[in-house]
C-alpha atoms as a printed R data frame, in Angstrom:
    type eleno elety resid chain resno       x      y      z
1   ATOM     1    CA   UNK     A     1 -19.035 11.596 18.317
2   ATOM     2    CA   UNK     A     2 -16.081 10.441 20.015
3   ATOM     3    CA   UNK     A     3 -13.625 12.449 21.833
4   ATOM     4    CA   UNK     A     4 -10.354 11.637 24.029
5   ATOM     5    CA   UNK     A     5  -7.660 14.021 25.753
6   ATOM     6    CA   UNK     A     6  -4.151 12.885 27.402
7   ATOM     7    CA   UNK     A     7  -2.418 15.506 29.454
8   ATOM     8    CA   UNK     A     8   1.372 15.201 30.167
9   ATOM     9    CA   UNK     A     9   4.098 17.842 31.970
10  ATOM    10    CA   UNK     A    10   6.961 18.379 29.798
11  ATOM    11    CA   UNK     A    11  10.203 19.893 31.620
12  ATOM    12    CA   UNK     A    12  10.493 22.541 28.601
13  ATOM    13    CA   UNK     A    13   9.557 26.645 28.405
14  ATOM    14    CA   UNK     A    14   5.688 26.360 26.499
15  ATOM    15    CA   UNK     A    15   7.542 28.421 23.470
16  ATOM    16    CA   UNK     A    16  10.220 25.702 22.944
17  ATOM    17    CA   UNK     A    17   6.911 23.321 22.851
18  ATOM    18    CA   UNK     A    18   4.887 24.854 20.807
19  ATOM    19    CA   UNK     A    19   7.039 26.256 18.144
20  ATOM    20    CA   UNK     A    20   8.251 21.825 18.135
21  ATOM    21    CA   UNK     A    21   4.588 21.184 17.462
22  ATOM    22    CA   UNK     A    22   3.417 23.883 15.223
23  ATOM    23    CA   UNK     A    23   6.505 22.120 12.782
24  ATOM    24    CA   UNK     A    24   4.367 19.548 11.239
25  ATOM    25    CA   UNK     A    25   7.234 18.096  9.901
26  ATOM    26    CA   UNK     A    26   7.751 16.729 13.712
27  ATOM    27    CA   UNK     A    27   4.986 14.585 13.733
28  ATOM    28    CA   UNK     A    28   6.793 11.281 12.275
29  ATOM    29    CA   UNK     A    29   9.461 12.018 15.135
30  ATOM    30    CA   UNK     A    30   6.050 11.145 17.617
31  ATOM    31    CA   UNK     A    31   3.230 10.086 16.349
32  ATOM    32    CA   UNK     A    32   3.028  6.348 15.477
33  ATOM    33    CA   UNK     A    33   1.243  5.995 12.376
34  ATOM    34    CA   UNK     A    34   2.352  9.525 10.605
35  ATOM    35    CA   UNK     A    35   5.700  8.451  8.495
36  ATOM    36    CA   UNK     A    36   6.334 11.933  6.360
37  ATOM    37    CA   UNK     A    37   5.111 15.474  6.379
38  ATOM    38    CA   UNK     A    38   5.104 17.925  4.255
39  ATOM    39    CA   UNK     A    39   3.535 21.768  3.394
40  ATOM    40    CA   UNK     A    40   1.137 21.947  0.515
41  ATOM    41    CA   UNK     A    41  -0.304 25.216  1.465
42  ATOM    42    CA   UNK     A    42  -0.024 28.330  3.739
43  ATOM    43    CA   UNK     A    43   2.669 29.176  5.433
44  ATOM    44    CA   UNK     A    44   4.801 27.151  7.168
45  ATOM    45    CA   UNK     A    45   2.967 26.801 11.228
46  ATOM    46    CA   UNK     A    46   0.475 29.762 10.351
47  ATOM    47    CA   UNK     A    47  -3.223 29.327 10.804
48  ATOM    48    CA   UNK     A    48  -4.761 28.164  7.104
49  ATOM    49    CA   UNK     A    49  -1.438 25.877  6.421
50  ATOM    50    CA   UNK     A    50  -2.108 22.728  5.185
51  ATOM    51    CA   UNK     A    51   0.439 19.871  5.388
52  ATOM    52    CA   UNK     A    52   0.005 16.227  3.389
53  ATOM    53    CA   UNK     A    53   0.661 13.663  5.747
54  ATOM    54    CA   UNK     A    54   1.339  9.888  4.661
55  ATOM    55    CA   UNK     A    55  -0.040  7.709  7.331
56  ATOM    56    CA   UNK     A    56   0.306  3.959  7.787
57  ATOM    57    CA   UNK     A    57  -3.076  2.460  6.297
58  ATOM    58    CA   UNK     A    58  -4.656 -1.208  7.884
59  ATOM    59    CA   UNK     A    59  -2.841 -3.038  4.209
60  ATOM    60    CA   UNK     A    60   0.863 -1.384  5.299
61  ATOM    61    CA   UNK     A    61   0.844  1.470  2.567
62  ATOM    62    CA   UNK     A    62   0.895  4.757  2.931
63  ATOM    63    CA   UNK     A    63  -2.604  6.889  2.661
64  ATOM    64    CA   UNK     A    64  -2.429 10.702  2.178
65  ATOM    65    CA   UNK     A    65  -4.269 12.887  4.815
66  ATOM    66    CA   UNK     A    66  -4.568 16.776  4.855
67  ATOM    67    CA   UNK     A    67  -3.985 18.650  7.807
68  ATOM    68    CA   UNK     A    68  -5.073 22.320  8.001
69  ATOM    69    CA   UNK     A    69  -3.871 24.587 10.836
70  ATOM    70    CA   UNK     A    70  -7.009 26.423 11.576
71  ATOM    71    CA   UNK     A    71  -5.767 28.170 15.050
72  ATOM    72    CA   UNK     A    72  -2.251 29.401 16.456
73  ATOM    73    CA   UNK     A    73  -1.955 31.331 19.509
74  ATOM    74    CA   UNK     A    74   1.763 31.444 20.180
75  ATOM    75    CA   UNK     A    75   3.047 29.574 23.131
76  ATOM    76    CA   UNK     A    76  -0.472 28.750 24.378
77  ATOM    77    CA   UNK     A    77  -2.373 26.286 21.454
78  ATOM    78    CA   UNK     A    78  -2.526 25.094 18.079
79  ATOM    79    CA   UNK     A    79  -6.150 24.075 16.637
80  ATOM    80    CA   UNK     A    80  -6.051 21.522 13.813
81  ATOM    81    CA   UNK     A    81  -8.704 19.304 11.381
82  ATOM    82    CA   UNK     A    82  -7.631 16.305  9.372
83  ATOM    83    CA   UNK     A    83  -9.758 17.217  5.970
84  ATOM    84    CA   UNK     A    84  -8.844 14.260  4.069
85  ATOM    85    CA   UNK     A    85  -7.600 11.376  4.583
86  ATOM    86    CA   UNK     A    86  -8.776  7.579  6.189
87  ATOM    87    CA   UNK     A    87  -9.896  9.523  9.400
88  ATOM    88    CA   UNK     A    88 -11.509 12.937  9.920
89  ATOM    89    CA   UNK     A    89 -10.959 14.639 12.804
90  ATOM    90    CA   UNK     A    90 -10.075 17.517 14.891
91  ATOM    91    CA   UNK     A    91  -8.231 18.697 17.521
92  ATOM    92    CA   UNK     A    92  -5.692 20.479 19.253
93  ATOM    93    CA   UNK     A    93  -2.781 21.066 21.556
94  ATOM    94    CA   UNK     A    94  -3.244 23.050 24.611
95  ATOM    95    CA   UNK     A    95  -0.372 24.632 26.443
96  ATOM    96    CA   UNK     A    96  -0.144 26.232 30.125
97  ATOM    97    CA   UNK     A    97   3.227 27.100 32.043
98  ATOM    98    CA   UNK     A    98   4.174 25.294 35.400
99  ATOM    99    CA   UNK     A    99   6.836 26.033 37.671
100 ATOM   100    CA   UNK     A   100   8.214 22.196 36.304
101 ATOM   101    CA   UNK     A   101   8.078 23.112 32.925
102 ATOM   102    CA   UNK     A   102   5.107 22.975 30.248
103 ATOM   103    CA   UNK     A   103   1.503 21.108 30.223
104 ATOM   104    CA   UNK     A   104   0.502 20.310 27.470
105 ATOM   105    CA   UNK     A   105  -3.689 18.851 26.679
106 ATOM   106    CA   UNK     A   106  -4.135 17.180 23.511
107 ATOM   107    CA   UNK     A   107  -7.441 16.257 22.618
108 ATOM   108    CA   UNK     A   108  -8.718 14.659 19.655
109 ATOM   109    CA   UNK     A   109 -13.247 14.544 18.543
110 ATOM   110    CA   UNK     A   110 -14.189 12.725 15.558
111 ATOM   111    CA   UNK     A   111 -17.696 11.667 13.731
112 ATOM   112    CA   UNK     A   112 -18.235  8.171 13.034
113 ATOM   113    CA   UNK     A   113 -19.004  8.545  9.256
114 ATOM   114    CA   UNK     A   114 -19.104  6.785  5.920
115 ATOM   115    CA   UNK     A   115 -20.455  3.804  4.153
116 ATOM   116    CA   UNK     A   116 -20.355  2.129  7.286
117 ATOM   117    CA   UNK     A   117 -22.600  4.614  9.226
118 ATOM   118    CA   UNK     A   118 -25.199  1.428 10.126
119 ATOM   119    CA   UNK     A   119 -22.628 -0.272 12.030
120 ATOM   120    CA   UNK     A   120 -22.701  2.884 14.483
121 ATOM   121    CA   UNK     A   121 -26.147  2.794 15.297
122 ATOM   122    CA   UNK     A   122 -25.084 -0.772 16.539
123 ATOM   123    CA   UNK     A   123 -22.272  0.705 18.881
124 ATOM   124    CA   UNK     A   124 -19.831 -0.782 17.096
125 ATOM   125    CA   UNK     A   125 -17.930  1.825 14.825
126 ATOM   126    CA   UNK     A   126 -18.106  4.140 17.888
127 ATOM   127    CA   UNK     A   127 -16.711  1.933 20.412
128 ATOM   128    CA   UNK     A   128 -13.637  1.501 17.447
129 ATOM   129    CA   UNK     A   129 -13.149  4.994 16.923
130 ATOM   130    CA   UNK     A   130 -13.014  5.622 20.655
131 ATOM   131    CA   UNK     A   131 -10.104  3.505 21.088
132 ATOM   132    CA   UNK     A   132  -8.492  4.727 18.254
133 ATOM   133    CA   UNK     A   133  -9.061  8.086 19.293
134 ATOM   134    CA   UNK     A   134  -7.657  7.795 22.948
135 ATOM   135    CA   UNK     A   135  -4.325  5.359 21.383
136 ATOM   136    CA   UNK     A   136  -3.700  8.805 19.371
137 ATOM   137    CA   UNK     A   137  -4.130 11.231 22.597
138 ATOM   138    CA   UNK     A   138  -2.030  8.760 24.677
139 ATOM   139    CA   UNK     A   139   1.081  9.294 21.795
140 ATOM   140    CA   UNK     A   140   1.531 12.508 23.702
141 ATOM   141    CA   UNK     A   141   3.978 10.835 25.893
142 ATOM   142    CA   UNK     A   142   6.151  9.952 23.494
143 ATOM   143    CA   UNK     A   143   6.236 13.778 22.368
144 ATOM   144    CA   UNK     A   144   7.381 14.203 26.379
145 ATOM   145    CA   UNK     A   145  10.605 11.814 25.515
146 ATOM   146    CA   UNK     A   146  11.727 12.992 22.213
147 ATOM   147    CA   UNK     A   147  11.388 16.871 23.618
148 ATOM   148    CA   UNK     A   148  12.863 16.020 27.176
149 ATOM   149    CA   UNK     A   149  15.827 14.108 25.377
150 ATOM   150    CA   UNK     A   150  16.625 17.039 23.508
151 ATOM   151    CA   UNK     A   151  18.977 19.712 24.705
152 ATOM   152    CA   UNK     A   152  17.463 22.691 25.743
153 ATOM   153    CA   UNK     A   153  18.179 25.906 23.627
C-alpha cells in the first residue's frame, strides 16, 4: 500500500474551506489531472454522492473515474474513494482552525493492483504509485492559491 499526506495553512475560516472542497465541481479549478466534474448520484456534497470525474489519461484523453463521498463532518473533513476509474484510491481532507486561518491535511492510500500485480512484488509498481500518490497530496498548494486569491465572503 502506498500512502502520502501534504499539509498547508490556508488564511480562510475552515467553513469557507470545506464547503469549496465538498463542491466537487472545484476540483478542475486545483487538481492537475481532473478536467470536469459532475454529480451522478446523491446529493450534491452529502456523504453517498458520487461525482464522474474525467481525468487526463497517459494517451491525452479523458478516462472516467467515480468518486463517492463516503464521510462529511461539516467544517472539520470530507472522506472520499475513487471506485472506478485508472486509479483506486482513498482519502480525505482534514480540517483544524488556527488563529492564521485554516489547516488543512490531505492524504491519499492506494493498493497497487491489477494485471500488473507481479511488477509489485519487484518494487516497481509501488515505488510508481508512491510518487504519484505524493504529486497528488502536494496539489494541495495550489488549492491554498486559488482559495487565498479569492475574496473572502
Amino acid at each position: 500500500m502506498a500512502f502520502a499526506e501534504h499539509e498547508v495553512l490556508i488564511r480562510r475560516d475552515a467553513m469557507a474551506v470545506y464547503l469549496y472542497l465538498l463542491d466537487a465541481t472545484n476540483l478542475p479549478l486545483w487538481r492537475d489531472g481532473v478536467r470536469r466534474v459532475k454529480l451522478v448520484d446523491g446529493s450534491e456534497g452529502a456523504k453517498g454522492a458520487v461525482y464522474r470525474q474525467m481525468v487526463a489519461g497517459r494517451s491525452g484523453l479523458s478516462i472516467p473515474a467515480d468518486l463517492e463521498i463516503t464521510s462529511a463532518r461539516p467544517g472539520a473533513e470530507i472522506q472520499f474513494q475513487v471506485t472506478s476509474g485508472p486509479a483506486i484510491r482513498s482519502g480525505g481532507y482534514y480540517l483544524s482552525t488556527e488563529t492564521a486561518g485554516t489547516r488543512v491535511r490531505f492524504a491519499l492510500e492506494a493498493q497497487p493492483e491489477g494485471p500488473l500485480g507481479f511488477l509489485n512484488r519487484l518494487g516497481f509498481l509501488s515505488t510508481m504509485l508512491q510518487r504519484s500518490l505524493c504529486a497528488e497530496a502536494a496539489q494541495l498548494e495550489r488549492l491554498k492559491d486559488v482559495l487565498e486569491l479569492q475574496p473572502a465572503i
